mmCIF file of C-alpha atoms in Angstrom:
data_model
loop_
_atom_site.group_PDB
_atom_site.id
_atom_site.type_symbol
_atom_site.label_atom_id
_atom_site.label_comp_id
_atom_site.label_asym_id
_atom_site.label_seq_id
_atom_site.Cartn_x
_atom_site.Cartn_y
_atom_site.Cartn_z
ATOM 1 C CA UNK A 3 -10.854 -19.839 14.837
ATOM 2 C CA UNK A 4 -8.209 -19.755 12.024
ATOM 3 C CA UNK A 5 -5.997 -22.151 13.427
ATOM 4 C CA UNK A 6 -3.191 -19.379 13.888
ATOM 5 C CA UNK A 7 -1.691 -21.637 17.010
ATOM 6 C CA UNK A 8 -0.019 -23.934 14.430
ATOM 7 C CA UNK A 9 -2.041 -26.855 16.278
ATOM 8 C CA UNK A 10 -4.062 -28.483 13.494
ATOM 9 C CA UNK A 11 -7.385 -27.623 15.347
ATOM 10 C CA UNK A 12 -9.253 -24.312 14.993
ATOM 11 C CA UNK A 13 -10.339 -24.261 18.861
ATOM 12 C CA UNK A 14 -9.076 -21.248 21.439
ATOM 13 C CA UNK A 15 -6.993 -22.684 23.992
ATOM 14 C CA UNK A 16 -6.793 -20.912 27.439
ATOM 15 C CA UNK A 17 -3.324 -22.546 28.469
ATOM 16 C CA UNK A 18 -0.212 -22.439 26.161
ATOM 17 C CA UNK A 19 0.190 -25.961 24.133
ATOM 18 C CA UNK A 20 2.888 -27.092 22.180
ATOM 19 C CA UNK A 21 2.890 -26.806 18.183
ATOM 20 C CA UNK A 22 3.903 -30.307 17.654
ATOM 21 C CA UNK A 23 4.600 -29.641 13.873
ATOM 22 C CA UNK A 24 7.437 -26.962 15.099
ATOM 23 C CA UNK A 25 9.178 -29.895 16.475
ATOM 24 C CA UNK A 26 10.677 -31.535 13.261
ATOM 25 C CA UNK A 27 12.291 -27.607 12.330
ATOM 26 C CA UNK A 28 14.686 -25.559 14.208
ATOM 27 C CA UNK A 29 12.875 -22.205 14.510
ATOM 28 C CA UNK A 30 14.607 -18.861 14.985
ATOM 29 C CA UNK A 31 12.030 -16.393 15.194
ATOM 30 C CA UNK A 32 8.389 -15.874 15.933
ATOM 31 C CA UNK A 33 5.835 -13.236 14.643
ATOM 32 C CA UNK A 34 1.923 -13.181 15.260
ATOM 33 C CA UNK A 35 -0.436 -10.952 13.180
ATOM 34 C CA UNK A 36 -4.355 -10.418 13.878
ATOM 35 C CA UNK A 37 -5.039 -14.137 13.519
ATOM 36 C CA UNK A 38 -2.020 -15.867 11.663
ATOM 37 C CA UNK A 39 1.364 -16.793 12.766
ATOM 38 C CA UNK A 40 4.742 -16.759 11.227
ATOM 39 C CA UNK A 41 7.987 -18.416 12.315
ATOM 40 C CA UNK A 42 11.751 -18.052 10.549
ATOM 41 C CA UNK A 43 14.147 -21.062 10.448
ATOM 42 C CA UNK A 44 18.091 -21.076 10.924
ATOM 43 C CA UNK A 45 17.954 -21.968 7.520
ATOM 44 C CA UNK A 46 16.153 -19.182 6.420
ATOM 45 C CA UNK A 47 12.886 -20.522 5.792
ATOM 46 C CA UNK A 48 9.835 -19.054 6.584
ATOM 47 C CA UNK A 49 6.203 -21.449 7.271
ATOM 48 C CA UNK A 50 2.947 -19.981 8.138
ATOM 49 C CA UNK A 51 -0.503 -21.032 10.202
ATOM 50 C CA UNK A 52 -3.876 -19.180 10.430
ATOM 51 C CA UNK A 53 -5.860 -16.484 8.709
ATOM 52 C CA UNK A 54 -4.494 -15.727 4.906
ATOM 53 C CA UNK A 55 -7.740 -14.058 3.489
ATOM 54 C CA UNK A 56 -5.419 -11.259 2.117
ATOM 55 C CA UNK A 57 -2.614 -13.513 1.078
ATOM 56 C CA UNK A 58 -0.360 -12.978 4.123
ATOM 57 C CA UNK A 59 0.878 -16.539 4.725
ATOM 58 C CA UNK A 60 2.459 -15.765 1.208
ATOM 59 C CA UNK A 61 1.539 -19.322 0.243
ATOM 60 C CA UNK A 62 0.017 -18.044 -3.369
ATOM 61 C CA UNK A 63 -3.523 -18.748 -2.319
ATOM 62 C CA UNK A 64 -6.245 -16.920 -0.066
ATOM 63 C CA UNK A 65 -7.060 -20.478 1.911
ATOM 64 C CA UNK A 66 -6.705 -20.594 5.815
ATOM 65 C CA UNK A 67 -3.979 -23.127 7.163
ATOM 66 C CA UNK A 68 -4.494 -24.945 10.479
ATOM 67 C CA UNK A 69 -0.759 -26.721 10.235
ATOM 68 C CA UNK A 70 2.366 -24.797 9.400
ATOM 69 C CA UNK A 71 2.706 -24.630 5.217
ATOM 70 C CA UNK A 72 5.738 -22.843 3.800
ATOM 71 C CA UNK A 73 6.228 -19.703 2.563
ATOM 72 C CA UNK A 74 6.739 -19.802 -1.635
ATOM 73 C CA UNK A 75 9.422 -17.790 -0.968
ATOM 74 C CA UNK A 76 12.185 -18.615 -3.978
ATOM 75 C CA UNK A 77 16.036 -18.036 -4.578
ATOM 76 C CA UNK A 78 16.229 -16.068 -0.969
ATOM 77 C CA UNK A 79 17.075 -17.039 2.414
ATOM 78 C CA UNK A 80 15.176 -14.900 4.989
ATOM 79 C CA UNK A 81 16.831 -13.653 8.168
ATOM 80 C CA UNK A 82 13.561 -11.306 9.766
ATOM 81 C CA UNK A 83 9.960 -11.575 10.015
ATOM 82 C CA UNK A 84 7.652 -9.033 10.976
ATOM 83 C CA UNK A 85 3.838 -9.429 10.508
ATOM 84 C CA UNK A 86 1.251 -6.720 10.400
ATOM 85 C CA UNK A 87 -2.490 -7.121 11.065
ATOM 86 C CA UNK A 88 -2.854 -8.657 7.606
ATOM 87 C CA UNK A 89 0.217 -9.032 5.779
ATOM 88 C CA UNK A 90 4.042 -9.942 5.929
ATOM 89 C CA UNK A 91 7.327 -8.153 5.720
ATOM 90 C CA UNK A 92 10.809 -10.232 5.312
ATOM 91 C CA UNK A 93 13.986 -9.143 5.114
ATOM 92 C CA UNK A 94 16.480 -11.704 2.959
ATOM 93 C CA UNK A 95 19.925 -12.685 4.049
ATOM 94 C CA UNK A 96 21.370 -9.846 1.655
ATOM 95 C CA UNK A 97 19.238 -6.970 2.845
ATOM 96 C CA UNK A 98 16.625 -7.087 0.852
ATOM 97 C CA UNK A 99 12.733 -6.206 1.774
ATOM 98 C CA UNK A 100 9.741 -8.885 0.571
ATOM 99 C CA UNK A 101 6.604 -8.476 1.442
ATOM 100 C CA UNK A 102 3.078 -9.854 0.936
ATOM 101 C CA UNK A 103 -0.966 -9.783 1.884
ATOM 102 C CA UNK A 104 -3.388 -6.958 2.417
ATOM 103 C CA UNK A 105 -2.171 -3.773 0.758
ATOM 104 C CA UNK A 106 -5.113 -1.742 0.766
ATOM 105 C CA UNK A 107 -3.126 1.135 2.426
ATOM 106 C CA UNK A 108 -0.156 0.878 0.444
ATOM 107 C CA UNK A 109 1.440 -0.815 3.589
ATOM 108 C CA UNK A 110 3.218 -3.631 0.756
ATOM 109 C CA UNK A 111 5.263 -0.616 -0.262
ATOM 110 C CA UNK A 112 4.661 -1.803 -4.457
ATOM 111 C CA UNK A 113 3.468 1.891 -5.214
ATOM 112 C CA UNK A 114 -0.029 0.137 -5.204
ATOM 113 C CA UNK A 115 -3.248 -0.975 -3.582
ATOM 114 C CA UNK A 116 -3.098 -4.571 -4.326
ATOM 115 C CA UNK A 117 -2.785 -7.587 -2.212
ATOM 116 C CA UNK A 118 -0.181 -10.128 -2.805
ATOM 117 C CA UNK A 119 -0.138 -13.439 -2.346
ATOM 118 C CA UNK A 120 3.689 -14.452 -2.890
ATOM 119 C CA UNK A 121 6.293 -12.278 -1.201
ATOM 120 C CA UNK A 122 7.577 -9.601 -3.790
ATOM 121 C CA UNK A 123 10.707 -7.823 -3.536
ATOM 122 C CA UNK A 124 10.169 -3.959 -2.706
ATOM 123 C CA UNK A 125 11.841 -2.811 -5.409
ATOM 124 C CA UNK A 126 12.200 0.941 -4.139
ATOM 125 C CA UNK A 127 15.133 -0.208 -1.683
ATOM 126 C CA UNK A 128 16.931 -2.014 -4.893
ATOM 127 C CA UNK A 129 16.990 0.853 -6.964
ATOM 128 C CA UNK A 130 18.252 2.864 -4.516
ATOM 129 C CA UNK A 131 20.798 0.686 -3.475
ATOM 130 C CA UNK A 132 19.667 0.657 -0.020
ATOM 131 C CA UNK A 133 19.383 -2.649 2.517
ATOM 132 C CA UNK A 134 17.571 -3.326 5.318
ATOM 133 C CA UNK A 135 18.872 -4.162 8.752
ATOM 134 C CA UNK A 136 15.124 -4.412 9.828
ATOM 135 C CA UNK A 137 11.538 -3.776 9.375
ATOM 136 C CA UNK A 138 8.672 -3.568 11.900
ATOM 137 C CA UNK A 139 5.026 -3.981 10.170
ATOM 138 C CA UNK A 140 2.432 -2.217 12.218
ATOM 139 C CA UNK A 141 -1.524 -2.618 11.845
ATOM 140 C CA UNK A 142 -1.166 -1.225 8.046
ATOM 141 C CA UNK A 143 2.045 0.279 8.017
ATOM 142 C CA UNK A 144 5.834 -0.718 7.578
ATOM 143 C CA UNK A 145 9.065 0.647 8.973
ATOM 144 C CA UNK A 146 12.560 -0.008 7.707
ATOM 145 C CA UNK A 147 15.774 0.661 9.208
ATOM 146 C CA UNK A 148 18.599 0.346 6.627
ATOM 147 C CA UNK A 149 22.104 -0.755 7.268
ATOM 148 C CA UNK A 150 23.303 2.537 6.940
ATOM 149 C CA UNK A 151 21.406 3.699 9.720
ATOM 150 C CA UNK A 152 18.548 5.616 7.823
ATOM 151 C CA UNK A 153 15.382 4.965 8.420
ATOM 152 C CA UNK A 154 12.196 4.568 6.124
ATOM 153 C CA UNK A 155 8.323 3.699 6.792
ATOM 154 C CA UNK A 156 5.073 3.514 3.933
ATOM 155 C CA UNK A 157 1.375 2.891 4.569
ATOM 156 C CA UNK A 158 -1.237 3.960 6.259
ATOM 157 C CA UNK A 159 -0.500 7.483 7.792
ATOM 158 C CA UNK A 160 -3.569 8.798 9.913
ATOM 159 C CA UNK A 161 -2.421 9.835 13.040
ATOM 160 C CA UNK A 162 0.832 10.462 11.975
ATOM 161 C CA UNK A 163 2.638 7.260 12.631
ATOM 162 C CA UNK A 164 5.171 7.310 9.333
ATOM 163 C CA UNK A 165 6.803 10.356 10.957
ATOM 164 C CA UNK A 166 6.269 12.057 7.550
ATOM 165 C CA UNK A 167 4.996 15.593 8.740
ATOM 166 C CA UNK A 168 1.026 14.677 7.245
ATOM 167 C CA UNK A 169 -1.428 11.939 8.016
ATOM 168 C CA UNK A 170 -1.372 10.845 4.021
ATOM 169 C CA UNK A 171 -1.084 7.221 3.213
ATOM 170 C CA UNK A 172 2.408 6.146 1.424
ATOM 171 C CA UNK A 173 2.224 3.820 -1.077
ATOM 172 C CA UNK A 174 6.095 3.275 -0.843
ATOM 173 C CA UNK A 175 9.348 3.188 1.226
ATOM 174 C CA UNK A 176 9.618 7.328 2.043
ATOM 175 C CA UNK A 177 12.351 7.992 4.344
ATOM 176 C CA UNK A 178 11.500 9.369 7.547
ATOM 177 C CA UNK A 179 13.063 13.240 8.137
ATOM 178 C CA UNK A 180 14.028 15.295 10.607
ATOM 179 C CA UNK A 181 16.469 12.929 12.174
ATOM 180 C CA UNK A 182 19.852 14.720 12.134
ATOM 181 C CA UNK A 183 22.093 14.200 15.211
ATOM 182 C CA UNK A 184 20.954 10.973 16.298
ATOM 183 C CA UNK A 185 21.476 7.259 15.226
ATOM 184 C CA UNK A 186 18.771 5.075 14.614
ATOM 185 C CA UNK A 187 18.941 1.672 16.918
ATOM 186 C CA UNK A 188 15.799 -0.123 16.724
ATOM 187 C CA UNK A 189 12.195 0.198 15.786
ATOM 188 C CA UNK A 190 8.566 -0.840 16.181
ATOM 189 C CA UNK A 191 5.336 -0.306 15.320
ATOM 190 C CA UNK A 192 2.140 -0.253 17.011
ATOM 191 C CA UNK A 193 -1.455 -0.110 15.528
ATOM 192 C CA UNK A 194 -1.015 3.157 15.096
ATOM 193 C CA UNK A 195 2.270 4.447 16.568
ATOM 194 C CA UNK A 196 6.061 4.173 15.947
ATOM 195 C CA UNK A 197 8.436 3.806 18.391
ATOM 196 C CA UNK A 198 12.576 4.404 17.215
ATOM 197 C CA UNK A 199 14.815 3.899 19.931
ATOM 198 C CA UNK A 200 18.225 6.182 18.748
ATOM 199 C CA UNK A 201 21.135 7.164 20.314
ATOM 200 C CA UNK A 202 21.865 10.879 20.757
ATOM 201 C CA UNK A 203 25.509 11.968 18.946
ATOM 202 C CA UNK A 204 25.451 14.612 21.821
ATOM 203 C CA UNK A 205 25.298 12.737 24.731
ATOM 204 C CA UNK A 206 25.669 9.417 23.416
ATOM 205 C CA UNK A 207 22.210 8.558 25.538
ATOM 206 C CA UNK A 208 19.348 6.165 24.044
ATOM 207 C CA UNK A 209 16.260 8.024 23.692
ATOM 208 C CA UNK A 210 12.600 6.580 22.670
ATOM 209 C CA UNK A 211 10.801 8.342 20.204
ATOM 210 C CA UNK A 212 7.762 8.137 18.796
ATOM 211 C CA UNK A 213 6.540 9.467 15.276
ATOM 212 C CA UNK A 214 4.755 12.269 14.511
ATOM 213 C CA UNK A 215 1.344 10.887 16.455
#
């Protein structure tokens, strides 16, 4: 109904069809949220379809899109994507973390409530020094895993799913605790769940694990 399948039309299709405007750019990576799509260049680019109520195509409007526009992303080259129900999180060529659309649970990681409708840098990981090899954005909530192998999530916390030790929502990067002895691989998040896949300095093993949910 939002036209998040990139076609130009705004009608459900039961068979997978071809987004024709995708054709003219070389795309890298894919992302869908609840109702908008984003896709990720090899030249770092980033374009958005669909829903964008909340700002989430990060186009610097609220309007829905039926045909890929692109991201006013400026001065930064973007190497992930990772959309959440109803927002955005990038990660630029040089490790840093944008993000943009619904924030109503702090999932935007500002140290607010507030939606935005151009990617921002999250400043929190600049200060600190810190970059991002990754991010994962959940329903409302965000997960980082830095290039030094530590590992950091903000937004909504009910059910536990920032791995914080309390069901509180974060309105910025936190890192996560309690992870001594193993090394962070990869992560995702669910609607309400986190899933870190790490390897054990024991036993040199992969594990899953899953927040405290």
């Amino acid at each position: 109904a939002y036209g998040c399948l990139g076609t130009g039309e705004r009608q459900d299709e039961a068979s997978p069809v071809y987004m024709k405007a995708a054709s003219a750019i070389r795309v890298m990576q894919i992302s869908a949220g609840c109702s908008f799509s984003l896709l990720l260049t090899d030249g770092g680019v980033v374009y958005g379809v669909g829903n964008n109520g909340n700002g989430q195509l990060g186009v610097g409007d609220r309007l829905p899109r039926t045909i890929l526009s692109e991201s006013s992303v400026r001065g930064h080259g973007i190497a992930q994507i990772s959309a959440g129900a109803h927002f955005s999180l990038l990660v630029t060529d040089d490790g840093q973390v944008m993000s943009c659309g619904d924030g109503a649970s702090g999932q935007l990681g500002h140290g607010s409530r507030e939606n935005m409708l151009v990617p921002a840098v999250v400043r929190v990981f600049n200060e600190k020094k810190i970059q991002a090899h990754s991010i994962s954005a959940g329903a409302d909530h965000s997960v980082c895993l830095s290039r030094d192998g530590s590992l950091f999530s903000w937004g909504r916390g009910c059910f536990g799913r920032l791995g914080l030790g309390h069901e509180k929502d974060v309105l910025k990067p936190t890192p996560i605790p309690d992870m001594e002895n193993v090394t962070p691989l990869a992560i995702s998040s669910g609607g309400a769940h986190t899933l870190i896949l790490c390897r054990t300095e024991s036993t040199g093993s992969l594990e899953i694990g899953r927040a405290h949910v």
